[in-house]
Structures are given as C-alpha cells and as structure tokens.
Amino acid sequence: MFEVLHKDLLGRIGRLHTPHGVVETPTIMPVINPNLILVKPCDMAEYGAEIIITNAYVIYRNQSLREEALRRGVHALIGWEKPLMTDSGSYQLYEYGDLGVRNREIVEFQVRIGSDIVVPLDIPTPPFVSRRKALRDVEETLRRAEEAKTLVNLRDEERPLIAGVVQGSTYTDLRESCAERLSGFDIYPIGGIVPLLEIYDFRRIVDIVMAVKRKLPPNAPVHLFGAGHPMFFALAVAMGCDIFDSAAYALYARDGRYLTNEGTYHVKNLNYLPCSCPICTSHSVRELMESVEILASHNLYATFEEMRTVKQSIVEGSLWELCERRCRAHPALLDGLKRFAKYADFIEKYDSATKHPFFYLSEISAMRPEVRRFAKKISRLNLRGNVLITTSMLSEHEAEKRRYDHILIMKPPFGAFPEELSETYPVGQSEIPEDIEDSALEIALENVMKLINANKNAKFTVECEERWMKLKKMEDLREMENVVIVHR
Ligand code: GUN
Ligand code: ZN
C-alpha cells in the first residue's frame, strides 16, 4: 500500500494507497474539527492538501453529527471526497481522562462511517512518567491495536488502512519494543510526543523517532502525531516521517500567530508580511490581525509551501542542507539536528550514495553520513611504499611528487583520498568554504589517522599549511612511527 519513489537521508517521496485514492508523501493532513471550521474542507485541496484528518470521537459523542456520519458517511459529513483519516479520541483521553467509550466501539464506528485510515484508541503516555506506567500503557495500546485488526475484514479490497500507534513515553527501549511488536499494520503513527513538541525538546523527539525507525520495516509509512509546525518538517522528514497532521494552522491563528518555515511571529508584532502567498499579497497586517480565518489561511499556505520545499530537496538530494538551514531557526532545533547526526551510521545504510553536491554550511556538515561513509571506504585502501598526503594539488610540485608510490589529497572534513576520486561524490563534488572551522580539519586528520593505522607498512609524508600544525590531532599524528610531517 506504500511505494517509495525517491529517497534522501531517511526521507522519501512515496505513494500511499487508500480507498479514496492515492496520496503522495511526505504530506500534511489539516485537522478538521467539525465544531470549529476556520478553513472550509472543500477549499483544502487548493492549498495542496491530499488527505485530511478529523476526530471520530468528536463526531461520535455528538448525536446529530454521529447520526449524519452513520447515514451519509464521514466524507459527506465533512464535505471532502478525497482520502480522510480519523483519529480515535486518544488525545481527548489524554487531556480529559476517561472518555466512556471503548476501543471496539470507536474502531467499529470509524469503519462504519467509511474512514480511510482507522486509529485504535491508543494510550498517549506523557513524557517522563514511571517506567511501569509507560510499560502498562504500551501493553494496552498493543492489545487495542490487535483488537482493531479483528474488526476489519482484512481480505476486503476496499477496507480502510489500520494504524498501529507506537507509544512508550520517553523510554527508547519501550519505543523500540512497541514498534517491533506492532506488525501487519498499514501505517505507523508515533504518538505521545505533543508535550515534547510544546517544550521544543527536539533532541528527545529525535531519539524516539530513531528508536522507532530502527525497528519498523524500512518501507512502512510513518505518521508523526501532532507535528504541524513547518519549521520542523525538514528534520522530521529526514528522519523518515511521511505523514503529519496540522491543527497548528488553526490553533496558532486563534492566538494571533503567523507561521513561517523558520518560526512563528505574533501578527501584532509584524510591520510587514514576509510571505507572498495569495493572502499576504492581498491583505494588510491589520486584516490578518482582525480575522482568524484569514490568518489560518496564510498558515496553511506557509505549511504546504514548506512541505513542497522539503519534497523538492528529497528529489534533488539536498535534504541535509535544508535541515541545516531550517535548524538554524531555533537553538532547540539545532540540538535536534546534532542529535540526528549522531545516528549517521544508521542513516548511512539507507541514504543514497550520490546526490546534489555536498555543501559544507556549518560544523554540523562534518557530521553528515557521507563523511562517515567516505572514512570507512577510504580506510579500506591498501597502500604500500612511500605515500604523500598533501593539502595542495599544485602542479609545480609534480617532479617532487614522482618520488611517491601514492599521492593522496587532503580535504576537510573528509580526510585523504586518491586523485582518481577527485571527480566522485562526495569528496570531489563538495563545496567547502575557504574559511572552514578547525573542527572540520580535526575530523579530516582523524580519518587520515585511521587510514595510516590500517596501512602500518607504508611510510607517510603529510604535507600541510601552518594552520594544520596547531591542531590537537596533529600531536597524535606526530607520534606515529611511519609518519613525517612537512610544513608547506
Ligand atoms: N494526537 C496527538 N498525539 C496523539 C497520540 O499519541 N495518539 C493519537 N491517537 N492521537 C494523537
Ligand atoms: Zn502568507
């Protein structure tokens, strides 16, 4: 039911098949609250929505909505004929306690009203609770997910997709085991992260998502519940999340907040509208301030624009660069990106081997999976005799260079590589600033040391400029027996 068309990092462009049609991912589902409509569902497609999400519990507990949904179906009730997901009311369960509705009842209701994606009544465990509670909630969430499967005729071609929600609070091992034990579902939402989003704890969110991704089949579609702010899309998609829901466009509008891909403005603090969407080019700041609907409309435009930007970067292979730019918007996002970089070995297994030129944009670029992959590949080189490692490829040294059996070029943050690789990705297709940080030079030296250690029988001459001489790693290099360092 899910096909992958393009990949970059763990992100992908995919196609999710539902009874009401195919959805291209990554995508965002605007949340439609039948009791509070700020943007008409029938207008959602104009913004770029391919699927929306509404709340089955909100419909169920209201007699007239419930009866209409049962009579005409949820699509007719909402006024949207394309794919539609229903949430179960778990979040209301989390906010208000006991709902007086059982899993079986709300799942059967979702099926009867013709939802395309049905969500069991999972238990959103808050962060930082006791392990015992988190474990108990995971067990019950798993039981309810299995029960949901028995309520759907799995052989029916027109059957709804069933979501297996991953819980486990802030315990990454519980997230892993929950993800591992959920199997045979059509889509895997990651739940219970809204409180972490509210406090901008992107580091923990990265740990949770990566724990889940480690255990889910790579081709399973993943939904990140509650992540509707466009500034987080690039990183979230890079981690392999395919589907998002946004109540944010409406909730933020109600508070007078204006969304952009690099954060939030209070409209009352705006003198100018930085966006060029149809709303912002035809309205004044005052009009946005005075109408929640108009502000919600801009928020939706900004949300879908960012998702298209993310998708384009997947196709061209520049998602990492986009993450580096977006994650400069807030220190907590930068922390999140650095945490993501710690998973470089895992990311590298799925990341494609060639892409858009490698742009070094900040010291975080040195942590990219490509640098890891390069270092691993290079340390497998088999070198003998006299080896020159030089930071310069100047031809005036040609004669001198003939004395060597191998000549390697040194390039931060990668390390040393044979001239034959100077056209290949990533090292030969990288744009590195002249004024690069010392940390990138240190990483290059570290990779050079790995290479030297793997070739103990060769003799190395390392030739570099003054600035390299002052690095910490240079001390270690100097102490190696088969190394001579030459100052250029
Ligand atoms: N909406 C936001 N978080 C959650 C969650 O954990 N589960 C469900 N079902 N819906 C949510
Ligand atoms: Zn706008």
Coordinates of C-alpha atoms and ligand atoms in Angstrom, one line a residue:
M1 CA 0.0 0.0 0.0
F2 CA 3.1 2.3 0.2
E3 CA 5.6 2.7 -2.6
V4 CA 8.8 4.7 -2.4
L5 CA 9.8 6.8 -5.4
H6 CA 12.7 8.9 -4.3
K7 CA 14.9 8.9 -1.2
D8 CA 17.3 11.2 0.7
L9 CA 18.7 10.5 4.1
L10 CA 15.8 8.5 5.7
G11 CA 13.3 10.8 3.9
R12 CA 11.3 9.6 0.9
I13 CA 8.7 10.6 -1.7
G14 CA 6.1 7.9 -1.5
R15 CA 2.6 6.9 -2.6
L16 CA 0.1 5.7 -0.1
H17 CA -2.9 3.9 -1.5
T18 CA -6.2 4.4 0.3
P19 CA -9.8 3.5 -0.6
H20 CA -10.4 7.2 -1.7
G21 CA -7.3 7.4 -3.8
V22 CA -3.5 7.8 -3.7
V23 CA -1.7 10.3 -1.5
E24 CA 1.8 11.5 -2.3
T25 CA 4.0 11.7 0.8
P26 CA 5.5 13.4 2.7
T27 CA 2.3 15.3 3.3
I28 CA 0.4 17.1 5.9
M29 CA -3.2 16.4 6.9
P30 CA -5.0 19.5 8.0
V31 CA -7.1 18.7 11.1
I32 CA -10.8 19.4 10.6
N33 CA -12.7 19.9 13.8
P34 CA -16.4 19.7 12.8
N35 CA -17.3 22.1 15.6
L36 CA -14.7 24.8 14.6
I37 CA -14.2 25.3 10.9
L38 CA -11.7 28.1 10.1
V39 CA -11.0 26.9 6.5
K40 CA -13.7 25.1 4.7
P41 CA -12.7 21.5 4.0
C42 CA -13.8 21.9 0.3
D43 CA -11.1 24.5 0.0
M44 CA -8.3 22.4 1.4
A45 CA -7.2 20.9 -1.9
E46 CA -6.4 24.5 -3.1
Y47 CA -3.7 24.7 -0.5
G48 CA -2.3 21.3 -1.5
A49 CA -4.0 19.0 0.9
E50 CA -4.4 15.5 -0.4
I51 CA -5.7 14.0 2.8
I52 CA -7.3 15.5 5.9
I53 CA -7.8 14.2 9.4
T54 CA -10.8 14.5 11.6
N55 CA -11.7 13.2 15.0
A56 CA -14.1 10.2 15.2
Y57 CA -14.7 10.7 18.9
V58 CA -15.8 14.3 18.4
I59 CA -18.3 13.1 15.9
Y60 CA -19.4 10.1 17.9
R61 CA -20.2 12.0 21.1
N62 CA -22.5 14.5 19.3
Q63 CA -25.8 12.9 18.4
S64 CA -26.6 14.9 15.3
L65 CA -23.0 14.6 13.9
R66 CA -23.0 10.8 14.7
E67 CA -26.3 10.1 13.0
E68 CA -25.4 12.1 9.9
A69 CA -22.0 10.3 9.7
L70 CA -23.7 6.9 10.0
R71 CA -26.3 7.8 7.4
R72 CA -24.1 9.6 4.8
G73 CA -20.6 8.7 5.7
V74 CA -17.8 10.8 7.1
H75 CA -16.8 12.2 3.7
A76 CA -20.2 13.7 3.1
L77 CA -20.4 14.9 6.7
I78 CA -17.2 16.8 6.3
G79 CA -17.6 17.8 2.7
W80 CA -14.4 16.2 1.4
E81 CA -14.3 13.3 -1.1
K82 CA -10.6 12.5 -1.0
P83 CA -8.7 10.4 1.5
L84 CA -9.6 11.0 5.1
M85 CA -8.1 9.7 8.3
T86 CA -10.0 9.6 11.6
D87 CA -8.4 9.8 15.0
S88 CA -9.9 7.8 17.8
G89 CA -10.1 10.3 20.6
S90 CA -7.0 9.1 22.3
Y91 CA -5.8 12.6 22.6
Q92 CA -9.0 13.6 24.3
L93 CA -8.4 10.6 26.6
Y94 CA -5.0 12.0 27.4
E95 CA -6.4 15.5 28.0
Y96 CA -9.6 14.8 29.8
G97 CA -9.2 11.3 31.2
D98 CA -11.8 8.5 30.8
L99 CA -13.9 9.0 27.7
G100 CA -16.7 6.5 28.4
V101 CA -16.0 4.8 25.1
R102 CA -14.3 1.5 24.4
N103 CA -11.7 0.7 21.8
R104 CA -14.0 -1.7 20.0
E105 CA -16.9 0.8 19.8
I106 CA -14.8 3.7 18.4
V107 CA -13.0 1.5 15.9
E108 CA -16.2 0.0 14.6
F109 CA -17.6 3.5 14.3
Q110 CA -14.7 4.6 12.2
V111 CA -15.1 1.6 9.9
R112 CA -18.9 2.2 9.6
I113 CA -18.6 5.9 8.7
G114 CA -16.1 5.0 5.9
S115 CA -12.8 6.3 7.2
D116 CA -9.8 5.6 5.0
I117 CA -7.4 5.3 7.9
V118 CA -8.7 4.0 11.2
V119 CA -6.9 4.6 14.5
P120 CA -7.4 2.4 17.6
L121 CA -7.8 4.0 21.0
D122 CA -4.1 4.0 21.9
I123 CA -2.9 5.5 25.2
P124 CA -0.8 8.6 24.7
T125 CA 1.6 8.2 27.6
P126 CA 3.1 11.6 28.6
P127 CA 6.9 12.0 28.8
F128 CA 8.9 11.3 31.9
V129 CA 6.3 9.0 33.6
S130 CA 7.4 5.9 35.5
R131 CA 8.7 3.1 33.5
R132 CA 5.9 0.9 35.0
K133 CA 3.2 3.1 33.7
A134 CA 4.8 3.5 30.3
L135 CA 5.1 -0.3 30.0
R136 CA 1.5 -0.9 31.1
D137 CA 0.2 1.7 28.6
V138 CA 2.3 0.1 25.8
E139 CA 0.8 -3.3 26.6
E140 CA -2.8 -1.9 26.5
T141 CA -2.0 0.1 23.3
L142 CA -0.7 -3.1 21.6
R143 CA -3.8 -5.1 22.8
R144 CA -6.2 -2.5 21.3
A145 CA -4.2 -2.3 18.1
E146 CA -4.6 -6.1 17.7
E147 CA -8.3 -5.9 18.5
A148 CA -8.7 -3.3 15.8
K149 CA -7.4 -5.7 13.2
T150 CA -10.1 -8.2 14.2
L151 CA -12.8 -5.6 13.5
V152 CA -11.8 -5.0 9.9
N153 CA -12.2 -7.6 7.1
L154 CA -8.6 -7.8 6.0
R155 CA -9.5 -9.5 2.8
D156 CA -11.7 -6.7 1.6
E157 CA -10.0 -4.7 -1.2
E158 CA -11.9 -1.6 -0.1
R159 CA -11.1 -1.9 3.5
P160 CA -9.6 1.0 5.5
L161 CA -6.0 1.2 6.4
I162 CA -5.3 0.4 10.1
A163 CA -2.9 2.4 12.1
G164 CA -0.6 0.8 14.7
V165 CA 0.3 3.6 17.1
V166 CA 3.7 3.5 18.7
Q167 CA 3.8 4.6 22.3
G168 CA 6.4 4.2 25.1
S169 CA 6.8 7.7 26.5
T170 CA 10.5 8.8 26.7
Y171 CA 11.8 5.2 27.1
T172 CA 13.6 4.5 23.8
D173 CA 13.7 0.8 24.6
L174 CA 10.0 0.7 25.1
R175 CA 9.5 2.6 21.8
E176 CA 11.7 0.0 20.1
S177 CA 9.8 -3.0 21.5
C178 CA 6.5 -1.4 20.8
A179 CA 7.5 -0.7 17.2
E180 CA 8.9 -4.2 16.9
R181 CA 5.8 -5.9 18.3
L182 CA 3.3 -3.9 16.1
S183 CA 3.3 -5.7 12.8
G184 CA 1.0 -6.1 9.9
F185 CA -0.4 -2.5 10.2
D186 CA -0.7 -0.2 7.2
I187 CA 0.7 2.9 8.8
Y188 CA 2.6 3.6 12.0
P189 CA 1.8 6.8 13.8
I190 CA 4.3 7.8 16.6
G191 CA 2.2 9.1 19.4
G192 CA 2.7 10.8 22.7
I193 CA 5.1 13.5 21.5
V194 CA 2.9 16.6 21.7
P195 CA 4.2 17.6 25.2
L196 CA 7.8 17.3 23.9
L197 CA 6.9 19.5 20.9
E198 CA 5.4 22.0 23.2
I199 CA 8.6 22.3 25.2
Y200 CA 10.8 22.2 22.0
D201 CA 12.6 19.1 23.2
F202 CA 13.6 18.1 19.7
R203 CA 16.5 16.1 21.0
R204 CA 14.2 13.6 22.7
I205 CA 11.9 13.5 19.8
V206 CA 14.8 12.6 17.5
D207 CA 15.8 9.8 19.9
I208 CA 12.2 8.5 20.0
V209 CA 11.7 8.6 16.2
M210 CA 15.1 7.0 15.6
A211 CA 14.3 4.2 18.0
V212 CA 11.0 3.5 16.2
K213 CA 12.7 3.7 12.8
R214 CA 15.3 1.2 13.8
K215 CA 12.6 -1.4 14.4
L216 CA 9.9 -0.7 11.8
P217 CA 10.3 -2.2 8.3
P218 CA 12.0 0.4 6.2
N219 CA 9.1 0.6 3.7
A220 CA 6.4 1.2 6.4
P221 CA 4.8 4.7 6.2
V222 CA 5.2 6.7 9.4
H223 CA 3.0 9.4 10.8
L224 CA 4.3 11.8 13.4
F225 CA 1.3 12.7 15.5
G226 CA 1.0 16.4 16.4
A227 CA 4.0 17.8 14.5
G228 CA 2.3 20.6 12.5
H229 CA 4.9 23.4 12.6
P230 CA 6.6 23.9 9.2
M231 CA 10.0 24.7 10.8
F232 CA 10.3 21.1 11.9
F233 CA 9.2 19.4 8.6
A234 CA 12.7 19.2 7.1
L235 CA 14.2 17.4 10.1
A236 CA 11.2 15.2 10.7
V237 CA 11.1 14.1 7.1
A238 CA 14.9 13.5 7.1
M239 CA 14.2 11.0 10.0
G240 CA 11.8 9.1 7.8
C241 CA 8.4 10.5 8.8
D242 CA 6.0 10.5 5.9
I243 CA 2.7 12.0 7.2
F244 CA 2.0 14.9 9.5
D245 CA -1.2 16.4 10.9
S246 CA -1.7 20.1 11.5
A247 CA -4.1 21.5 14.0
A248 CA -1.4 24.2 14.3
Y249 CA -2.7 26.2 11.3
A250 CA -5.9 26.9 13.2
L251 CA -4.7 26.8 16.8
Y252 CA -1.9 29.3 16.1
A253 CA -4.3 31.5 14.2
R254 CA -6.7 31.7 17.1
D255 CA -3.7 33.0 19.2
G256 CA -2.8 35.6 16.5
R257 CA 0.3 33.7 15.4
Y258 CA 1.7 33.7 11.9
L259 CA 3.6 30.6 10.8
T260 CA 6.7 30.6 8.7
N261 CA 9.2 27.9 7.8
E262 CA 11.6 29.4 10.3
G263 CA 9.4 30.1 13.3
T264 CA 6.3 32.0 14.5
Y265 CA 5.5 35.7 14.5
H266 CA 2.8 37.4 16.5
V267 CA 0.9 39.2 13.8
K268 CA 0.6 42.2 16.2
N269 CA 4.4 42.5 16.0
L270 CA 4.6 42.4 12.2
N271 CA 5.1 45.6 10.3
Y272 CA 5.4 43.8 7.0
L273 CA 4.2 40.4 5.8
P274 CA 7.3 38.4 4.7
C275 CA 5.3 35.8 2.8
S276 CA 4.0 36.0 -0.8
C277 CA 1.0 33.7 -0.6
P278 CA -2.3 34.9 -2.0
I279 CA -3.4 36.0 1.4
C280 CA -0.3 38.0 2.2
T281 CA -0.2 39.7 -1.2
S282 CA -3.8 40.9 -1.0
H283 CA -4.2 41.7 2.7
S284 CA -2.8 44.1 5.2
V285 CA -1.3 43.2 8.6
R286 CA -4.4 44.7 10.2
E287 CA -6.7 42.4 8.2
L288 CA -4.7 39.4 9.3
M289 CA -4.9 40.6 12.9
E290 CA -8.6 41.0 12.7
S291 CA -9.6 37.7 11.1
V292 CA -8.7 34.3 12.5
E293 CA -9.9 32.8 9.2
I294 CA -7.6 34.9 7.1
L295 CA -4.6 34.2 9.4
A296 CA -5.4 30.4 9.3
S297 CA -5.4 30.6 5.6
H298 CA -1.9 32.1 5.4
N299 CA -0.8 29.5 8.0
L300 CA -2.0 26.7 5.6
Y301 CA -0.2 28.3 2.6
A302 CA 3.0 28.5 4.6
T303 CA 2.6 24.9 5.8
F304 CA 2.2 23.4 2.3
E305 CA 4.8 25.6 0.8
E306 CA 7.4 24.2 3.2
M307 CA 6.3 20.6 2.5
R308 CA 6.8 21.2 -1.2
T309 CA 10.3 22.6 -0.5
V310 CA 11.1 19.5 1.5
K311 CA 9.9 17.3 -1.3
Q312 CA 11.9 19.1 -3.9
S313 CA 15.0 18.7 -1.7
I314 CA 14.5 14.9 -1.5
V315 CA 14.3 14.7 -5.3
E316 CA 17.5 16.7 -5.8
G317 CA 19.3 15.1 -2.8
S318 CA 19.8 18.3 -0.8
L319 CA 17.7 17.5 2.3
W320 CA 20.6 17.7 4.7
E321 CA 21.4 21.2 3.5
L322 CA 17.8 22.2 4.0
C323 CA 17.9 20.7 7.5
E324 CA 21.0 22.8 8.3
R325 CA 19.3 25.9 7.1
R326 CA 16.0 25.3 8.9
C327 CA 17.5 24.1 12.1
R328 CA 19.3 27.5 12.4
A329 CA 15.9 29.0 13.2
H330 CA 16.0 27.9 16.8
P331 CA 18.7 26.6 19.2
A332 CA 16.5 23.6 20.2
L333 CA 16.2 22.6 16.5
L334 CA 19.9 22.8 16.2
D335 CA 20.2 20.5 19.1
G336 CA 17.8 18.2 17.4
L337 CA 19.8 18.2 14.2
K338 CA 23.1 17.5 16.1
R339 CA 21.3 14.6 17.8
F340 CA 20.2 13.3 14.4
A341 CA 23.8 13.5 13.2
K342 CA 24.7 11.1 15.9
Y343 CA 22.7 8.4 14.0
A344 CA 24.9 8.9 10.9
D345 CA 25.9 5.2 10.8
F346 CA 22.3 4.1 10.7
I347 CA 21.3 6.9 8.2
E348 CA 24.2 6.0 6.0
K349 CA 22.8 2.5 5.5
Y350 CA 19.7 3.8 3.8
D351 CA 21.0 7.1 2.3
S352 CA 21.7 7.1 -1.4
A353 CA 25.3 7.1 -2.4
T354 CA 25.3 10.1 -4.8
K355 CA 23.3 13.3 -4.8
H356 CA 23.4 17.1 -5.1
P357 CA 26.9 18.5 -4.5
F358 CA 27.9 18.3 -0.8
F359 CA 27.7 21.9 0.6
Y360 CA 29.6 22.5 3.7
L361 CA 27.4 25.0 5.6
S362 CA 28.5 24.7 9.2
E363 CA 30.4 22.5 11.5
I364 CA 27.4 20.2 11.5
S365 CA 28.1 19.4 7.9
A366 CA 31.2 17.5 9.1
M367 CA 28.8 15.1 11.0
R368 CA 27.0 14.1 7.8
P369 CA 26.6 10.4 6.9
E370 CA 28.6 11.0 3.7
V371 CA 31.7 11.8 5.8
R372 CA 31.3 8.6 7.7
R373 CA 30.8 6.5 4.6
F374 CA 33.8 8.2 3.0
A375 CA 36.0 7.5 6.0
K376 CA 35.0 3.8 6.1
K377 CA 35.6 3.4 2.4
I378 CA 39.0 5.1 2.4
S379 CA 40.4 3.1 5.4
R380 CA 40.0 0.0 3.2
L381 CA 42.6 1.4 0.8
N382 CA 45.7 -0.8 0.5
L383 CA 48.8 1.4 0.4
R384 CA 52.4 0.4 0.1
G385 CA 55.8 2.2 -0.1
N386 CA 56.0 5.9 0.1
V387 CA 52.8 7.8 0.4
L388 CA 52.3 11.6 0.1
I389 CA 49.3 13.2 1.7
T390 CA 49.1 16.8 0.7
T391 CA 46.7 19.7 1.0
S392 CA 47.9 21.1 -2.3
M393 CA 47.4 19.8 -5.8
L394 CA 49.7 22.5 -7.3
S395 CA 51.5 21.3 -10.4
E396 CA 54.8 23.0 -9.5
H397 CA 55.4 20.1 -7.2
E398 CA 54.9 17.5 -10.0
A399 CA 58.6 16.4 -10.2
E400 CA 58.9 16.0 -6.5
K401 CA 55.7 14.0 -6.4
R402 CA 57.0 11.4 -8.7
R403 CA 59.1 10.1 -5.8
Y404 CA 56.0 8.7 -4.2
D405 CA 54.1 5.5 -4.8
H406 CA 50.8 7.1 -3.9
I407 CA 49.7 10.6 -3.7
L408 CA 46.6 11.4 -1.7
I409 CA 44.8 14.8 -1.4
M410 CA 43.7 16.0 1.9
K411 CA 40.3 17.8 2.1
P412 CA 38.4 18.7 5.2
P413 CA 36.2 17.4 6.6
F414 CA 36.7 14.2 4.7
G415 CA 40.4 13.3 5.0
A416 CA 42.8 12.0 2.4
F417 CA 41.8 10.5 -0.9
P418 CA 43.5 9.3 -4.1
E419 CA 43.4 11.6 -7.1
E420 CA 41.2 9.2 -9.0
L421 CA 38.4 10.0 -6.7
S422 CA 38.6 13.7 -7.3
E423 CA 35.5 13.8 -9.5
T424 CA 33.4 11.5 -7.4
Y425 CA 30.7 12.1 -4.7
P426 CA 31.1 13.3 -2.0
V427 CA 34.7 14.4 -1.8
G428 CA 35.1 15.5 -5.4
Q429 CA 31.7 17.1 -5.6
S430 CA 31.8 19.2 -2.5
E431 CA 31.8 22.9 -2.0
I432 CA 33.9 23.7 1.1
P433 CA 34.4 27.3 2.3
E434 CA 37.9 28.7 2.3
D435 CA 37.5 29.7 5.9
I436 CA 36.4 26.4 7.3
E437 CA 36.4 25.6 11.1
D438 CA 39.2 23.8 12.8
S439 CA 36.8 21.2 13.8
A440 CA 36.5 20.1 10.2
L441 CA 40.3 19.8 9.9
E442 CA 40.3 17.7 13.1
I443 CA 37.8 15.3 11.6
A444 CA 39.9 15.1 8.4
L445 CA 43.0 14.3 10.5
E446 CA 41.1 11.7 12.5
N447 CA 40.2 10.0 9.2
V448 CA 43.8 10.2 8.0
M449 CA 45.0 8.5 11.2
K450 CA 42.5 5.7 10.6
L451 CA 43.9 5.3 7.1
I452 CA 47.5 5.3 8.4
N453 CA 46.7 2.8 11.1
A454 CA 45.2 0.5 8.5
N455 CA 48.5 0.7 6.5
K456 CA 51.3 0.2 9.0
N457 CA 53.8 -0.9 6.4
A458 CA 53.7 2.2 4.3
K459 CA 55.7 5.4 5.0
F460 CA 53.6 8.6 5.1
T461 CA 54.6 12.1 4.4
V462 CA 51.9 14.5 5.5
E463 CA 52.3 18.0 3.9
C464 CA 50.2 20.8 5.0
E465 CA 50.0 24.5 5.8
E466 CA 50.7 26.3 9.1
R467 CA 47.1 26.2 10.4
W468 CA 47.1 22.4 10.4
M469 CA 50.2 22.3 12.6
K470 CA 48.3 23.8 15.6
L471 CA 45.6 21.1 15.7
K472 CA 45.2 18.8 18.6
K473 CA 45.2 15.7 16.4
M474 CA 48.5 16.8 14.9
E475 CA 50.2 15.8 18.2
D476 CA 48.9 12.3 17.8
L477 CA 49.9 12.1 14.2
R478 CA 53.5 13.3 15.0
E479 CA 53.9 10.4 17.4
M480 CA 53.1 7.8 14.8
E481 CA 56.3 5.9 13.7
N482 CA 55.6 5.8 10.0
V483 CA 54.7 9.5 9.6
V484 CA 56.8 12.5 8.7
I485 CA 55.1 15.9 8.8
V486 CA 56.2 18.6 6.4
H487 CA 55.3 22.2 6.6
R488 CA 54.4 23.8 3.3
Ligands
GUN1 N1 -2.8 13.2 18.6 C1 -1.7 13.7 19.2 N2 -1.0 12.7 19.8 C2 -1.7 11.6 19.7 C3 -1.5 10.2 20.1 O1 -0.5 9.9 20.8 N3 -2.4 9.3 19.7 C4 -3.5 9.6 19.0 N4 -4.3 8.6 18.6 N5 -3.7 10.9 18.6 C5 -2.8 11.8 18.9
ZN2 ZN 1.2 34.3 3.5

